[in-house]
């Protein structure tokens, strides 16, 4: 469904992606990992058509995505309906005066009739358990509430691919747990899921495939999640774990955690 | 990461006595400006519209009210208007009342002092008319801004056939003003927290804040635009707001019609 071949991208003179090749098929759940500044967010932006490759090609559903095509309104709408993006910073993603309008924005842009829009908004509010926020102003919400609203906005378009940039950041443990469950179910429903995270705790649950970036903005590994998590040397090399991380042996599911001393 | 030792000075307690450093006038005024900006956030947090009156009506009538006030030449009307406003004021929350009255009195007293020389030359008319007029106008606008949410006001613009895309831009602008206000306030706090000792270069630090704000706003605008595109925005936009008419609206309209009648009877000519 998503095919990247030899994609490179740089912000004027700062390189952010270096010769990336990647295939993601329908229904997969993939997680991007890597240290700060390795290019995860940049890759997700590229996948969503916010930026286009400097060199190499990006194909979505068999069709090459180029700047020229994205300038065509009909193509752009069709493409953006199929892929939804929750930004790393939900703040900038919300621009309407009320949460209701915010969630309704996408469906209205798609030209749905108002009764259908209302149904979708209601369902999304309900699904994310944020009915109480309906008439609040998005920019006055807390971080977690904003994230939920941002997710609702994207879901109301019913995308085939859901892209989330560090979705667990800044959420309290219970909300994290809830979001993880939600993403798992979403993926089970046959939708494609692409996330990025630093949070090793939930990785195995969310995704079965991991893509590891290194500091040179290349892909260091692309394999099954279990294998990546076992390869401590690899994780150390890309700075995702340090010596204070260790693995519990003997517990039913093994995981990494941080000792704070 | 772990190889680097923490330098010794970082582990000791600092033995530091700050020198006297007065906040400059510029610094103070910027702080107060920013606190006004961040006030928009606090006030609009959970506020509902005044008695649920449709914002379109409040906006129309407030504008009309101020216009009538300024063209009126009868003292009776001006006094009636003031009575009406004070009556409206009673329905607001106490802290709002305090703030509104403070501003209105402040402005009125200022006007009074400015006009005082004319009274000394025997022209009592202007001081007696203009001062209450100013008081009423400021109060009316303040009541509107204190009791109606921003988005209701911008939404009300739609009733006046203002293009939807313009309202969207206005909404986003207001959002940015509040957000940037908060950001700069945060940065100002950071500056405060870090400027221990005599900081002679506060002006340059403040200039730095302004510069960062500029870049920040540009980046945020780019991100927001990307987000809009991701949700199918291609240039056209429609605002949907339901237009409902309530009992409170009816009362409000009646009250305002009475005010207008009052203007027609008392306001137009100077009664001698
Ligand atoms: N708008 C921008 N302008 C210039 N350089 C940028 C911009 N955005 C990102 N970069 C640079 O591109 C590189 C990759 O950034 P990116 O945001 O993709 O990293 P990331 O892997 O998402 O990091 P993090 O884990 O911190 O979110 C970094 O070196 C960053 O400094
Ligand atoms: Mg990132």
Coordinates of C-alpha atoms and ligand atoms in Angstrom, one line a residue:
Chain A
X1 CA 0.0 0.0 0.0
X2 CA 2.8 2.4 0.9
X3 CA 6.0 2.1 -1.1
X4 CA 9.0 4.3 -0.6
X5 CA 12.0 3.8 -2.9
X6 CA 15.4 5.5 -2.1
X7 CA 13.7 8.5 -0.6
X8 CA 15.9 11.4 0.6
X9 CA 14.8 14.6 2.1
X10 CA 16.5 17.6 3.7
X11 CA 15.2 20.8 5.2
X12 CA 17.2 23.4 3.2
X13 CA 20.6 22.1 4.3
X14 CA 19.8 19.9 7.3
X15 CA 19.4 16.3 6.1
X16 CA 16.5 14.4 7.6
X17 CA 15.9 11.3 5.5
X18 CA 18.7 9.4 3.8
X19 CA 18.0 6.9 1.1
X20 CA 15.0 5.3 2.8
X21 CA 13.3 2.3 1.1
X22 CA 10.2 0.8 2.8
X23 CA 7.1 -1.1 2.0
X24 CA 4.0 -1.2 4.2
X25 CA 1.1 -3.4 3.1
X26 CA -2.6 -3.1 4.0
X27 CA -3.6 -4.1 7.5
X28 CA -0.1 -3.9 8.9
X29 CA 0.9 -2.2 12.1
X30 CA 4.3 -0.7 11.9
X31 CA 6.2 1.4 14.5
X32 CA 9.1 3.7 13.8
X33 CA 11.7 4.0 16.5
X34 CA 14.9 6.0 16.7
X35 CA 16.7 8.7 18.6
X36 CA 15.6 12.4 18.6
X37 CA 16.2 14.0 15.3
X38 CA 16.6 10.8 13.4
X39 CA 13.8 11.7 11.0
X40 CA 10.7 9.8 12.2
X41 CA 8.4 12.8 12.1
X42 CA 9.8 13.8 8.7
X43 CA 9.1 10.4 7.3
X44 CA 5.5 10.5 8.6
X45 CA 5.1 14.0 7.1
X46 CA 6.3 12.6 3.8
X47 CA 3.9 9.6 3.9
X48 CA 1.1 12.1 4.5
X49 CA 2.0 14.2 1.5
X50 CA 2.9 17.3 3.6
X51 CA 6.3 17.2 2.1
X52 CA 7.5 15.4 -1.1
X53 CA 10.8 13.6 -1.6
X54 CA 13.9 15.5 -2.9
X55 CA 14.9 12.3 -4.6
X56 CA 13.4 8.8 -4.9
X57 CA 9.7 8.1 -5.1
X58 CA 6.7 7.6 -2.9
X59 CA 3.8 5.5 -4.1
X60 CA 0.5 5.2 -2.2
X61 CA -1.9 2.5 -3.4
X62 CA 0.1 2.1 -6.5
X63 CA 0.0 5.7 -7.5
X64 CA 3.0 8.0 -7.2
X65 CA 2.5 11.0 -5.0
X66 CA 4.0 14.1 -6.4
X67 CA 3.7 17.8 -5.6
X68 CA 1.9 18.4 -8.9
X69 CA -0.7 15.8 -8.1
X70 CA -1.3 17.1 -4.6
X71 CA -2.0 20.5 -6.1
X72 CA -5.0 19.0 -7.9
X73 CA -7.9 19.5 -5.5
X74 CA -9.7 16.3 -6.3
X75 CA -6.7 14.1 -6.0
X76 CA -5.6 15.8 -2.8
X77 CA -8.9 15.3 -1.1
X78 CA -9.1 11.7 -2.2
X79 CA -5.6 11.0 -0.9
X80 CA -6.1 12.8 2.4
X81 CA -9.3 10.9 3.0
X82 CA -7.4 7.6 2.8
X83 CA -4.6 8.6 5.2
X84 CA -5.1 10.3 8.5
X85 CA -2.3 12.0 10.5
X86 CA -2.2 12.8 14.2
X87 CA 0.6 15.3 14.7
X88 CA 3.3 15.1 17.3
X89 CA 2.1 18.5 18.5
X90 CA -1.7 18.3 18.6
X91 CA -1.9 22.0 19.4
X92 CA -1.2 23.1 15.8
X93 CA -3.5 20.5 14.4
X94 CA -6.6 22.1 16.0
X95 CA -7.8 25.4 14.5
X96 CA -11.5 25.5 14.8
X97 CA -13.3 27.6 17.5
X98 CA -15.1 24.5 19.0
X99 CA -14.4 20.9 19.3
X100 CA -17.5 20.0 17.5
X101 CA -16.6 22.0 14.4
X102 CA -13.1 20.6 14.6
X103 CA -14.3 17.0 14.3
X104 CA -16.8 18.0 11.7
X105 CA -14.2 19.8 9.6
X106 CA -13.0 16.8 7.6
X107 CA -16.4 15.3 6.8
X108 CA -17.7 18.7 5.8
X109 CA -14.7 19.2 3.5
X110 CA -15.5 15.9 1.9
X111 CA -19.0 17.3 1.1
X112 CA -21.1 15.1 3.4
X113 CA -24.6 16.2 4.2
X114 CA -25.0 17.8 7.6
X115 CA -27.0 14.9 9.1
X116 CA -24.3 12.5 8.2
X117 CA -21.6 14.8 9.6
X118 CA -23.5 15.0 12.8
X119 CA -23.7 11.3 13.1
X120 CA -20.0 10.9 12.5
X121 CA -19.1 13.6 15.0
X122 CA -21.3 12.0 17.6
X123 CA -19.9 8.6 17.0
X124 CA -16.3 9.9 17.2
X125 CA -17.0 11.9 20.4
X126 CA -18.6 8.8 21.9
X127 CA -15.8 6.4 20.7
X128 CA -13.1 8.6 22.4
X129 CA -15.2 9.4 25.3
X130 CA -15.0 13.1 25.0
X131 CA -18.7 14.1 24.7
X132 CA -18.2 16.5 27.5
X133 CA -15.7 18.5 25.5
X134 CA -18.1 19.1 22.6
X135 CA -18.5 22.8 23.0
X136 CA -15.1 23.7 24.4
X137 CA -12.4 25.6 22.6
X138 CA -9.7 23.2 21.4
X139 CA -6.8 25.4 22.3
X140 CA -7.8 25.5 25.9
X141 CA -7.8 21.8 26.4
X142 CA -5.2 19.8 28.3
X143 CA -2.6 17.9 26.4
X144 CA -4.4 14.5 26.6
X145 CA -7.7 16.0 25.7
X146 CA -6.2 17.7 22.7
X147 CA -4.7 14.4 21.6
X148 CA -8.1 12.7 21.9
X149 CA -9.7 15.5 19.9
X150 CA -7.0 15.3 17.3
X151 CA -7.6 11.6 16.9
X152 CA -11.3 12.1 16.7
X153 CA -10.8 14.7 13.9
X154 CA -8.8 12.2 11.9
X155 CA -11.1 9.3 12.6
X156 CA -14.2 11.2 11.4
X157 CA -12.7 10.9 7.9
X158 CA -12.6 7.1 8.2
X159 CA -9.1 6.8 6.8
X160 CA -7.6 3.5 5.7
X161 CA -4.2 4.3 7.1
X162 CA -3.8 6.0 10.4
X163 CA -0.5 7.7 11.1
X164 CA 0.3 8.8 14.7
X165 CA 3.5 10.7 15.6
X166 CA 4.4 9.8 19.2
X167 CA 0.8 9.3 20.3
X168 CA 1.6 8.3 23.9
X169 CA 3.7 11.4 24.7
X170 CA 2.4 13.5 27.5
X171 CA -0.4 11.2 28.4
X172 CA -1.1 9.8 31.9
X173 CA -0.6 6.0 32.3
X174 CA -4.3 5.2 32.2
X175 CA -4.9 7.2 29.1
X176 CA -1.8 5.6 27.5
X177 CA -3.2 2.2 28.3
X178 CA -6.6 3.2 26.8
X179 CA -5.0 4.5 23.7
X180 CA -2.9 1.4 23.2
X181 CA -6.0 -0.8 23.5
X182 CA -7.8 1.5 21.0
X183 CA -5.0 1.3 18.5
X184 CA -4.9 -2.5 18.7
X185 CA -8.6 -2.8 18.1
X186 CA -8.4 -0.3 15.2
X187 CA -5.7 -2.4 13.6
X188 CA -7.6 -5.6 14.2
X189 CA -10.5 -4.0 12.2
X190 CA -8.3 -4.2 9.2
X191 CA -6.9 -0.7 9.1
X192 CA -3.2 0.1 8.6
X193 CA -1.4 1.7 11.5
X194 CA 1.8 3.6 11.4
X195 CA 3.1 5.1 14.7
X196 CA 6.4 6.5 16.0
X197 CA 7.4 6.3 19.6
X198 CA 10.2 6.3 22.1
X199 CA 8.1 4.3 24.5
X200 CA 9.4 0.7 24.5
X201 CA 6.8 -0.5 26.9
X202 CA 3.9 -0.9 24.6
X203 CA 5.7 -1.6 21.4
X204 CA 5.0 -5.3 21.2
X205 CA 1.4 -4.8 21.8
X206 CA 0.8 -2.2 19.2
X207 CA 3.0 -3.5 16.4
X208 CA 4.4 -6.7 15.1
X209 CA 6.9 -4.9 12.9
X210 CA 9.5 -2.3 13.9
X211 CA 11.5 0.1 11.9
X212 CA 14.6 1.4 13.5
X213 CA 16.2 4.7 12.5
X214 CA 19.8 5.6 13.4
X215 CA 21.4 9.0 13.8
X216 CA 22.4 9.1 10.2
X217 CA 18.7 9.2 9.2
X218 CA 18.9 5.8 7.6
X219 CA 17.0 2.6 8.5
X220 CA 19.1 0.5 10.8
X221 CA 16.7 -2.4 11.0
X222 CA 13.3 -3.4 9.7
X223 CA 12.1 -6.6 11.2
X224 CA 9.7 -8.3 13.6
X225 CA 9.2 -6.4 16.8
X226 CA 10.2 -9.3 19.0
X227 CA 13.5 -9.6 17.3
X228 CA 14.3 -5.9 17.5
X229 CA 13.6 -5.8 21.2
X230 CA 15.8 -8.8 21.8
X231 CA 18.7 -7.2 20.0
X232 CA 20.1 -5.1 22.8
X233 CA 23.3 -4.3 21.0
X234 CA 21.3 -2.8 18.1
X235 CA 19.1 -0.8 20.4
X236 CA 22.1 0.5 22.3
X237 CA 23.8 1.5 19.0
X238 CA 20.9 3.7 18.1
X239 CA 20.6 5.1 21.6
X240 CA 17.2 3.7 22.3
X241 CA 18.3 2.0 25.5
X242 CA 21.3 2.5 27.7
X243 CA 22.9 0.4 30.4
X244 CA 20.2 1.1 32.9
X245 CA 17.7 -0.7 30.8
X246 CA 17.5 -4.3 31.4
X247 CA 15.3 -7.2 30.7
X248 CA 13.4 -9.2 33.2
X249 CA 14.0 -12.9 32.7
X250 CA 11.4 -15.3 33.7
X251 CA 8.4 -13.0 33.7
X252 CA 5.7 -14.0 31.3
X253 CA 6.2 -11.1 28.9
X254 CA 9.6 -9.6 28.9
X255 CA 9.9 -5.8 28.8
X256 CA 12.3 -3.0 29.3
X257 CA 11.9 -0.4 31.9
X258 CA 13.8 2.5 33.3
X259 CA 15.4 2.7 36.7
X260 CA 15.5 6.2 37.9
X261 CA 18.4 6.6 40.1
Chain B
X1 CA 26.1 9.6 27.9
X2 CA 27.0 8.0 31.2
X3 CA 30.7 8.4 30.6
X4 CA 30.6 12.2 31.2
X5 CA 31.1 13.2 34.8
X6 CA 29.0 15.9 36.3
X7 CA 31.2 18.9 36.9
X8 CA 32.0 19.6 40.5
X9 CA 30.4 23.1 40.7
X10 CA 27.0 21.6 39.7
X11 CA 27.0 19.4 42.8
X12 CA 27.8 22.2 45.3
X13 CA 25.3 24.7 46.6
X14 CA 25.5 28.1 45.2
X15 CA 26.4 30.9 47.6
X16 CA 24.8 33.8 45.9
X17 CA 23.3 37.2 46.9
X18 CA 21.5 39.0 44.2
X19 CA 22.2 42.7 43.5
X20 CA 19.4 45.2 43.4
X21 CA 17.7 45.2 40.0
X22 CA 14.7 47.2 39.2
X23 CA 12.2 46.1 36.6
X24 CA 12.3 48.7 33.9
X25 CA 9.2 50.4 32.6
X26 CA 9.4 48.6 29.3
X27 CA 9.6 45.3 31.1
X28 CA 6.6 46.1 33.3
X29 CA 4.5 47.3 30.4
X30 CA 5.2 44.2 28.4
X31 CA 4.3 42.0 31.3
X32 CA 1.0 43.8 31.7
X33 CA 0.3 43.6 28.0
X34 CA 0.9 39.9 28.0
X35 CA -1.3 39.4 31.0
X36 CA -4.1 41.1 29.1
X37 CA -3.5 38.6 26.3
X38 CA -3.5 35.6 28.5
X39 CA -6.6 37.0 30.2
X40 CA -8.6 36.1 27.0
X41 CA -7.8 32.5 27.7
X42 CA -8.9 32.6 31.3
X43 CA -12.1 34.5 30.6
X44 CA -13.2 32.4 27.7
X45 CA -12.5 29.1 29.3
X46 CA -15.8 28.0 30.6
X47 CA -17.9 31.1 29.9
X48 CA -21.4 30.7 28.5
X49 CA -23.1 33.5 26.6
X50 CA -25.0 36.0 28.7
X51 CA -28.4 34.4 29.5
X52 CA -28.0 32.4 26.3
X53 CA -28.7 35.5 24.2
X54 CA -27.9 34.9 20.5
X55 CA -24.5 36.6 19.9
X56 CA -25.8 38.0 16.6
X57 CA -28.3 40.1 18.6
X58 CA -25.8 41.2 21.2
X59 CA -23.3 42.3 18.6
X60 CA -25.9 44.2 16.5
X61 CA -27.5 45.9 19.4
X62 CA -24.3 46.8 21.1
X63 CA -23.0 48.5 17.9
X64 CA -26.4 50.2 17.4
X65 CA -26.4 51.3 21.1
X66 CA -23.0 52.9 20.9
X67 CA -24.0 54.7 17.6
X68 CA -27.2 56.0 19.1
X69 CA -25.4 57.2 22.2
X70 CA -22.8 59.1 20.3
X71 CA -25.4 60.9 18.1
X72 CA -27.8 61.6 20.8
X73 CA -28.1 65.1 22.1
X74 CA -30.6 64.6 24.9
X75 CA -29.4 64.1 28.4
X76 CA -32.5 62.1 29.3
X77 CA -31.6 59.4 26.7
X78 CA -28.0 59.3 27.9
X79 CA -29.2 58.8 31.5
X80 CA -31.7 56.1 30.5
X81 CA -29.0 54.3 28.6
X82 CA -26.7 54.4 31.7
X83 CA -29.5 53.1 33.9
X84 CA -30.2 50.3 31.4
X85 CA -26.5 49.3 31.3
X86 CA -26.2 49.3 35.1
X87 CA -29.3 47.1 35.1
X88 CA -27.7 44.7 32.6
X89 CA -24.5 44.8 34.6
X90 CA -26.3 43.4 37.7
X91 CA -26.7 40.0 35.9
X92 CA -23.0 39.5 35.4
X93 CA -20.6 37.8 37.8
X94 CA -19.2 40.0 40.6
X95 CA -15.6 39.8 39.4
X96 CA -16.7 40.9 35.9
X97 CA -18.7 43.8 37.3
X98 CA -15.7 45.0 39.2
X99 CA -13.4 44.9 36.2
X100 CA -16.0 46.6 33.9
X101 CA -16.8 49.3 36.4
X102 CA -13.1 49.9 37.0
X103 CA -12.4 50.5 33.3
X104 CA -15.5 52.5 32.7
X105 CA -14.9 54.8 35.7
X106 CA -11.3 55.1 34.8
X107 CA -12.1 56.2 31.3
X108 CA -14.9 58.5 32.4
X109 CA -12.7 60.2 35.0
X110 CA -10.0 60.7 32.4
X111 CA -12.6 62.2 30.0
X112 CA -13.9 64.4 32.8
X113 CA -10.4 65.8 33.6
X114 CA -9.7 66.4 29.9
X115 CA -12.9 68.3 29.6
X116 CA -12.5 70.3 32.8
X117 CA -11.1 73.4 31.1
X118 CA -14.2 73.7 28.9
X119 CA -16.3 73.7 32.0
X120 CA -14.1 76.5 33.4
X121 CA -15.0 78.5 30.3
X122 CA -18.7 78.0 31.1
X123 CA -19.4 75.2 28.7
X124 CA -21.1 72.7 31.0
X125 CA -23.0 71.0 28.3
X126 CA -20.1 69.0 26.9
X127 CA -18.8 67.9 30.2
X128 CA -22.2 66.8 31.3
X129 CA -23.0 65.0 28.1
X130 CA -19.7 63.5 27.0
X131 CA -18.6 62.0 30.3
X132 CA -21.7 59.8 30.8
X133 CA -21.7 59.0 27.0
X134 CA -18.1 57.7 27.3
X135 CA -19.0 55.8 30.4
X136 CA -21.9 54.1 28.7
X137 CA -20.1 53.3 25.5
X138 CA -17.2 51.7 27.3
X139 CA -19.5 49.8 29.6
X140 CA -21.6 48.5 26.7
X141 CA -18.6 47.2 24.8
X142 CA -17.1 45.7 27.9
X143 CA -20.4 43.9 28.8
X144 CA -20.4 42.4 25.3
X145 CA -16.8 41.2 25.5
X146 CA -17.1 39.9 29.0
X147 CA -20.3 38.0 28.5
X148 CA -20.0 36.6 25.0
X149 CA -17.6 34.0 23.9
X150 CA -15.2 34.9 21.1
X151 CA -16.4 32.2 18.8
X152 CA -20.0 33.2 19.3
X153 CA -19.1 36.7 18.3
X154 CA -17.2 35.5 15.2
X155 CA -20.0 33.1 14.5
X156 CA -22.5 36.0 14.7
X157 CA -20.6 37.7 11.9
X158 CA -22.0 35.0 9.6
X159 CA -25.4 36.5 10.1
X160 CA -24.1 39.7 8.6
X161 CA -23.1 37.9 5.3
X162 CA -19.4 38.0 6.0
X163 CA -17.6 35.3 4.0
X164 CA -17.0 32.1 5.8
X165 CA -13.3 31.9 4.9
X166 CA -12.9 35.4 6.5
X167 CA -14.5 34.1 9.7
X168 CA -12.2 31.1 9.7
X169 CA -9.2 33.3 9.3
X170 CA -10.4 35.5 12.2
X171 CA -11.0 32.5 14.4
X172 CA -7.5 31.2 13.7
X173 CA -6.1 34.7 14.3
X174 CA -7.7 34.9 17.7
X175 CA -6.5 31.5 18.6
X176 CA -3.0 32.5 17.6
X177 CA -3.1 35.8 19.6
X178 CA -4.0 33.9 22.7
X179 CA -1.6 31.1 22.1
X180 CA 1.3 33.4 21.3
X181 CA 0.4 35.5 24.3
X182 CA 0.8 32.4 26.4
X183 CA 4.0 31.3 24.8
X184 CA 5.5 34.7 25.3
X185 CA 4.3 34.8 28.9
X186 CA 6.0 31.4 29.4
X187 CA 9.2 32.7 27.9
X188 CA 9.0 35.8 30.0
X189 CA 8.7 33.7 33.1
X190 CA 11.7 31.7 31.9
X191 CA 13.6 34.9 31.5
X192 CA 12.6 36.0 35.0
X193 CA 13.6 32.7 36.4
X194 CA 17.0 32.8 34.7
X195 CA 17.9 36.4 35.1
X196 CA 19.3 36.2 38.6
X197 CA 21.5 39.1 39.4
X198 CA 21.7 42.4 37.4
X199 CA 20.5 41.8 34.0
X200 CA 21.3 44.9 32.0
X201 CA 20.3 43.2 28.7
X202 CA 16.7 42.6 29.5
X203 CA 15.7 44.6 26.4
X204 CA 17.7 42.4 24.2
X205 CA 16.2 39.3 25.9
X206 CA 12.8 40.8 25.2
X207 CA 13.7 41.4 21.6
X208 CA 14.8 37.8 21.5
X209 CA 11.4 36.7 22.8
X210 CA 9.7 38.8 20.1
X211 CA 12.0 37.1 17.4
X212 CA 11.3 33.6 18.7
X213 CA 7.6 34.4 18.7
X214 CA 7.8 35.5 15.1
X215 CA 9.5 32.2 14.0
X216 CA 7.2 30.2 16.2
X217 CA 4.1 31.8 14.7
X218 CA 5.4 31.1 11.2
X219 CA 6.1 27.5 12.0
X220 CA 2.7 27.0 13.7
X221 CA 1.0 28.6 10.8
X222 CA 2.7 26.1 8.4
X223 CA 1.8 23.2 10.6
X224 CA -1.8 24.3 10.9
X225 CA -2.0 24.7 7.2
X226 CA -0.6 21.2 6.7
X227 CA -3.2 19.9 9.2
X228 CA -6.0 21.6 7.3
X229 CA -4.8 20.0 4.0
X230 CA -4.6 16.6 5.6
X231 CA -8.2 16.9 6.5
X232 CA -9.2 17.8 2.9
X233 CA -9.0 21.6 2.9
X234 CA -8.5 22.9 -0.6
X235 CA -9.5 26.5 -0.2
X236 CA -13.2 26.6 0.3
X237 CA -14.8 26.5 3.7
X238 CA -18.3 26.7 5.1
X239 CA -19.3 27.5 8.6
X240 CA -22.3 25.8 10.1
X241 CA -23.9 27.4 13.1
X242 CA -27.4 26.8 14.2
X243 CA -29.5 29.8 14.5
X244 CA -31.9 29.5 17.4
X245 CA -34.3 31.9 18.9
X246 CA -35.0 31.8 22.6
X247 CA -37.1 33.5 25.2
X248 CA -34.1 35.4 26.4
X249 CA -33.5 36.7 22.8
X250 CA -37.1 38.0 22.7
X251 CA -36.6 39.8 26.1
X252 CA -33.3 41.3 24.9
X253 CA -34.8 42.5 21.7
X254 CA -37.8 44.1 23.5
X255 CA -35.4 45.8 25.9
X256 CA -33.4 47.2 23.0
X257 CA -36.4 48.3 21.1
X258 CA -37.5 50.2 24.2
X259 CA -34.1 51.9 24.2
X260 CA -34.4 52.8 20.6
X261 CA -37.9 54.3 21.2
X262 CA -36.5 56.2 24.1
X263 CA -33.9 57.6 21.8
X264 CA -36.6 58.7 19.3
X265 CA -38.5 60.5 22.0
X266 CA -35.7 62.0 24.1
X267 CA -32.5 61.6 22.2
X268 CA -32.8 63.6 19.1
X269 CA -33.1 67.2 20.2
X270 CA -31.6 69.2 23.0
X271 CA -34.4 69.9 25.5
X272 CA -34.1 73.3 27.1
Ligands
LIG1 N1 11.0 22.5 10.0 C1 12.3 22.1 10.1 N2 13.3 22.9 9.6 C2 14.6 22.6 9.7 N3 15.0 21.4 10.2 C3 14.1 20.5 10.6 C4 12.7 20.8 10.6 N4 12.0 19.8 11.2 C5 13.0 18.9 11.5 N5 14.2 19.3 11.2 C6 15.5 18.6 11.4 O1 15.4 17.4 10.7 C7 15.9 16.3 11.4 C8 14.9 15.2 11.6 O2 13.8 15.7 12.4 P1 12.5 14.9 12.8 O3 11.6 15.9 13.4 O4 12.1 14.1 11.7 O5 13.1 14.0 14.0 P2 12.3 12.9 14.9 O6 12.9 11.6 14.6 O7 10.9 13.0 14.7 O8 12.8 13.4 16.3 P3 12.0 13.4 17.7 O9 12.1 12.0 18.3 O10 12.7 14.4 18.5 O11 10.6 13.8 17.4 C9 16.4 16.9 12.7 O12 17.8 17.1 12.6 C10 15.7 18.2 12.8 O13 16.5 19.2 13.4
LIG2 MG1 9.3 13.6 15.9

